[in-house]
Coordinates of C-alpha atoms and ligand atoms in Angstrom, one line a residue:
X1 CA 0.0 0.0 0.0
X2 CA 1.2 3.5 -0.8
X3 CA 0.6 5.9 2.1
X4 CA 0.1 9.6 1.2
X5 CA -0.4 12.4 3.7
X6 CA -1.1 16.1 3.5
X7 CA -2.1 18.9 5.8
X8 CA -5.6 18.6 4.3
X9 CA -7.3 17.7 1.1
X10 CA -5.0 19.6 -1.3
X11 CA -2.8 16.5 -1.3
X12 CA -5.4 14.7 -3.3
X13 CA -3.7 16.3 -6.3
X14 CA -0.8 14.0 -5.5
X15 CA -3.2 11.0 -5.1
X16 CA -4.6 11.8 -8.5
X17 CA -1.1 11.9 -10.1
X18 CA -0.1 8.6 -8.4
X19 CA -3.4 6.9 -9.5
X20 CA -2.7 8.2 -13.0
X21 CA 0.9 7.0 -13.2
X22 CA 0.6 3.9 -11.0
X23 CA -2.9 2.6 -11.7
X24 CA -4.1 -0.3 -9.5
X25 CA -1.7 0.4 -6.6
X26 CA -3.6 0.5 -3.3
X27 CA -3.5 3.8 -1.6
X28 CA -4.2 5.0 1.9
X29 CA -4.5 8.8 2.3
X30 CA -4.5 10.9 5.4
X31 CA -5.5 14.5 5.3
X32 CA -4.9 16.4 8.5
X33 CA -8.0 18.6 8.1
X34 CA -8.4 19.2 11.8
X35 CA -5.0 20.9 12.0
X36 CA -4.7 22.5 8.5
X37 CA -3.1 24.7 7.4
X38 CA 0.5 23.8 8.0
X39 CA 1.8 26.6 5.8
X40 CA 1.8 29.2 8.6
X41 CA 2.9 27.0 11.5
X42 CA 6.3 26.7 13.0
X43 CA 8.7 24.0 11.7
X44 CA 8.7 22.2 15.0
X45 CA 4.9 21.8 14.9
X46 CA 4.9 20.7 11.3
X47 CA 7.6 18.1 12.1
X48 CA 5.6 16.7 15.0
X49 CA 2.4 16.5 13.0
X50 CA 4.3 14.9 10.0
X51 CA 5.8 12.1 12.2
X52 CA 2.3 11.4 13.7
X53 CA 0.8 11.2 10.2
X54 CA 3.5 8.8 9.0
X55 CA 2.9 6.5 12.0
X56 CA -0.8 6.4 11.2
X57 CA -0.1 5.5 7.6
X58 CA 2.3 2.7 8.7
X59 CA -0.4 1.4 11.0
X60 CA -2.7 1.1 8.0
X61 CA -0.1 -1.0 6.2
X62 CA 1.8 1.6 4.1
X63 CA 5.1 0.3 2.8
X64 CA 6.1 3.5 1.0
X65 CA 5.1 6.9 2.2
X66 CA 4.6 10.1 0.3
X67 CA 4.7 13.5 2.0
X68 CA 2.4 15.2 -0.4
X69 CA 2.5 18.5 1.5
X70 CA 5.2 20.9 0.4
X71 CA 5.3 22.5 3.8
X72 CA 5.9 19.1 5.5
X73 CA 8.4 18.1 2.8
X74 CA 10.3 21.4 3.3
X75 CA 10.8 21.1 7.0
X76 CA 10.2 17.4 8.1
X77 CA 12.0 15.3 5.5
X78 CA 15.3 14.9 7.4
X79 CA 13.7 14.0 10.6
X80 CA 11.2 11.6 8.9
X81 CA 14.1 9.8 7.1
X82 CA 16.1 9.5 10.3
X83 CA 13.1 8.0 12.2
X84 CA 11.6 5.5 9.7
X85 CA 13.5 2.9 7.8
X86 CA 11.5 2.8 4.6
X87 CA 11.1 4.7 1.3
X88 CA 9.7 8.2 2.1
X89 CA 9.1 10.6 -0.7
X90 CA 8.9 14.3 -0.6
X91 CA 7.6 16.6 -3.3
X92 CA 10.5 19.1 -3.4
X93 CA 13.2 17.0 -5.2
X94 CA 11.1 15.8 -8.1
X95 CA 10.1 19.4 -8.9
X96 CA 13.7 20.6 -8.6
X97 CA 14.9 17.9 -10.9
X98 CA 12.2 18.6 -13.5
X99 CA 12.8 22.4 -13.3
X100 CA 16.5 21.8 -14.0
X101 CA 15.8 19.6 -17.0
X102 CA 13.4 22.1 -18.5
X103 CA 14.9 25.5 -17.7
X104 CA 17.2 26.7 -20.5
X105 CA 18.0 30.1 -18.9
X106 CA 18.4 28.7 -15.4
X107 CA 16.0 31.3 -14.2
X108 CA 13.5 29.5 -12.1
X109 CA 10.5 30.8 -10.1
X110 CA 9.1 29.1 -7.0
X111 CA 5.7 29.8 -5.4
X112 CA 4.5 28.2 -2.1
X113 CA 3.2 28.8 1.4
X114 CA 5.1 31.1 3.7
X115 CA 6.6 28.2 5.6
X116 CA 7.9 26.6 2.4
X117 CA 9.3 29.8 0.9
X118 CA 10.9 30.8 4.3
X119 CA 12.6 27.4 4.6
X120 CA 14.6 28.2 1.5
X121 CA 14.5 24.5 0.6
X122 CA 14.0 25.0 -3.2
X123 CA 17.0 27.4 -3.4
X124 CA 19.2 25.0 -1.5
X125 CA 18.3 22.0 -3.6
X126 CA 18.5 23.8 -6.9
X127 CA 21.9 25.4 -6.0
X128 CA 23.3 22.0 -4.9
X129 CA 22.8 20.9 -8.5
X130 CA 23.1 24.1 -10.4
X131 CA 25.0 26.8 -8.5
X132 CA 24.6 29.2 -11.4
X133 CA 20.8 29.1 -11.3
X134 CA 18.9 32.3 -10.5
X135 CA 15.9 31.5 -8.3
X136 CA 13.1 33.9 -7.5
X137 CA 10.6 32.7 -4.9
X138 CA 7.5 34.3 -3.5
X139 CA 4.9 33.1 -0.9
X140 CA 1.3 33.2 -2.0
X141 CA -0.6 32.8 1.2
X142 CA -4.0 33.7 -0.2
X143 CA -4.1 30.9 -2.8
X144 CA -4.8 28.0 -0.4
X145 CA -8.0 29.5 1.0
X146 CA -9.2 30.5 -2.4
X147 CA -8.8 26.9 -3.6
X148 CA -10.4 25.5 -0.5
X149 CA -13.4 27.8 -1.2
X150 CA -13.5 26.4 -4.8
X151 CA -12.7 29.8 -6.3
X152 CA -10.8 28.3 -9.1
X153 CA -11.7 30.7 -11.8
X154 CA -13.1 33.8 -10.2
X155 CA -12.0 37.3 -11.3
X156 CA -10.7 37.9 -7.8
X157 CA -8.5 34.8 -7.9
X158 CA -7.2 35.8 -11.3
X159 CA -6.3 39.3 -10.0
X160 CA -4.5 37.9 -6.9
X161 CA -2.6 35.3 -9.0
X162 CA -1.5 38.1 -11.3
X163 CA -0.3 40.2 -8.4
X164 CA 1.7 37.4 -6.8
X165 CA 3.3 36.4 -10.1
X166 CA 4.3 39.9 -11.2
X167 CA 7.7 40.0 -9.4
X168 CA 8.6 36.6 -11.0
X169 CA 7.4 37.7 -14.5
X170 CA 9.6 40.7 -14.5
X171 CA 12.6 38.5 -13.8
X172 CA 11.9 36.6 -17.0
X173 CA 11.9 33.2 -15.5
X174 CA 11.4 30.3 -17.9
X175 CA 10.2 27.7 -15.4
X176 CA 7.8 28.1 -12.5
X177 CA 7.6 25.5 -9.7
X178 CA 4.1 25.1 -8.1
X179 CA 5.5 24.4 -4.6
X180 CA 2.1 23.7 -2.9
X181 CA -0.4 21.0 -3.1
X182 CA -3.2 23.4 -4.0
X183 CA -1.6 25.2 -6.9
X184 CA -2.1 22.6 -9.6
X185 CA -5.8 23.4 -9.3
X186 CA -5.0 26.9 -10.4
X187 CA -2.7 25.8 -13.2
X188 CA -4.8 27.3 -16.0
X189 CA -4.8 30.8 -14.4
X190 CA -1.2 30.6 -13.3
X191 CA -0.1 29.5 -16.8
X192 CA -2.1 32.3 -18.4
X193 CA -0.8 35.0 -16.1
X194 CA 2.9 33.9 -16.2
X195 CA 2.9 33.6 -19.9
X196 CA 3.4 31.0 -22.6
X197 CA 7.2 31.1 -22.4
X198 CA 7.3 29.8 -18.9
X199 CA 7.1 26.0 -18.2
X200 CA 4.9 25.1 -15.3
X201 CA 6.3 22.5 -13.0
X202 CA 3.6 20.6 -11.2
X203 CA 5.4 18.6 -8.4
X204 CA 2.7 16.0 -8.2
X205 CA 3.3 14.7 -11.7
X206 CA 7.0 14.9 -11.3
X207 CA 6.8 12.9 -8.0
X208 CA 4.5 10.2 -9.5
X209 CA 7.0 9.7 -12.3
X210 CA 9.9 9.5 -9.9
X211 CA 8.1 6.8 -7.7
X212 CA 7.3 4.9 -10.9
X213 CA 11.0 4.9 -11.9
X214 CA 12.0 3.9 -8.4
X215 CA 9.7 0.9 -8.3
X216 CA 10.8 -0.3 -11.7
X217 CA 14.4 -0.3 -10.4
X218 CA 13.5 -1.7 -7.0
X219 CA 11.2 -4.8 -7.6
X220 CA 11.7 -5.9 -4.0
X221 CA 9.9 -2.7 -2.8
X222 CA 7.3 -3.0 -5.6
X223 CA 6.4 -6.6 -4.6
X224 CA 5.5 -5.3 -1.1
X225 CA 2.9 -2.9 -2.4
X226 CA -0.5 -4.4 -2.8
X227 CA -2.3 -3.7 -6.1
X228 CA -6.1 -4.3 -5.8
X229 CA -7.1 -0.8 -7.0
X230 CA -8.2 0.1 -3.4
X231 CA -8.1 3.6 -2.0
X232 CA -9.0 4.7 1.5
X233 CA -9.2 8.4 2.5
X234 CA -8.9 9.3 6.1
X235 CA -9.2 12.8 7.5
X236 CA -8.9 14.2 11.0
X237 CA -12.0 16.3 10.6
X238 CA -15.0 16.2 8.2
X239 CA -17.1 19.1 7.1
X240 CA -19.4 19.3 4.1
X241 CA -16.9 21.8 2.5
X242 CA -14.0 19.4 2.9
X243 CA -16.1 16.7 1.2
X244 CA -17.1 19.0 -1.6
X245 CA -13.5 20.2 -2.2
X246 CA -12.1 16.6 -2.0
X247 CA -14.4 15.4 -4.7
X248 CA -13.6 18.4 -6.9
X249 CA -9.9 17.8 -6.5
X250 CA -9.8 14.1 -7.1
X251 CA -12.6 14.2 -9.7
X252 CA -14.4 11.1 -8.4
X253 CA -17.0 10.3 -5.7
X254 CA -14.9 9.4 -2.7
X255 CA -15.9 8.8 0.9
X256 CA -13.9 10.5 3.6
X257 CA -13.5 8.5 6.9
X258 CA -12.9 10.3 10.1
X259 CA -10.0 9.4 12.3
X260 CA -8.6 11.2 15.4
X261 CA -4.8 11.0 15.8
Ligands
DGL8 N1 -0.4 21.3 1.9 C1 0.2 22.6 2.1 C2 1.4 22.7 1.1 O1 1.5 22.0 0.2 C3 -0.7 23.7 1.7 C4 -1.8 23.9 2.7 C5 -1.3 24.2 4.1 O2 -0.8 25.3 4.3 O3 -1.4 23.4 5.0 O4 2.3 23.5 1.4

């Protein structure tokens, strides 16, 4: 079983990508809807929550874990890898790798929550591989609540996206990393506002590709993952709005199950 967690339901964009690239693999998802958002919490709190979430997924039978949340990936990866002896994926590295493959000018933009951008993780990882790269990052704190409200194509959302992207646009980036679970849902607007010359890097797709390649190279791990096309979706709080947004994100009629951690 592949275990995937996020601070809420935005991580279903990653589930969607994993289902698309690895059809049939059983999935257990945990969305920490009771404690969302993580993006404006301290690193210490996000690390604690992330470790609890991983333990829950392991108890459900996960043999490979994906931290779908960019904020958790930014601050909790090292601790998670040191605590658990199993494949744990984060969403930063696949996006970094893809941006470096795609960007010709080595001028890369990054958008994410405040916690992700403040962590400087994208700059660090990009510069490890390409010290010459110019990176321009900007937090976009209003985008998560807009997506949660389902305001995916409202004039107000378009205006806010335009405002956030302006400082990156003037830097003439040629690749833009969507460093947050929720942003793939705004991809049409983001692509339109940033312009045709900028490649949009959606970390969920990049991640799913990376897991697929890993499993092809590591059949002993692949054998441990059950493949009955089953998917369970757990959340730490359920409201009608969460259910509505969850269905809109994953584009299928799923049932959320409540679990208290
Ligand atoms: N899942 C978070 C991320 O990808 C966004 C929502 C939150 O702030 O918790 O950074």
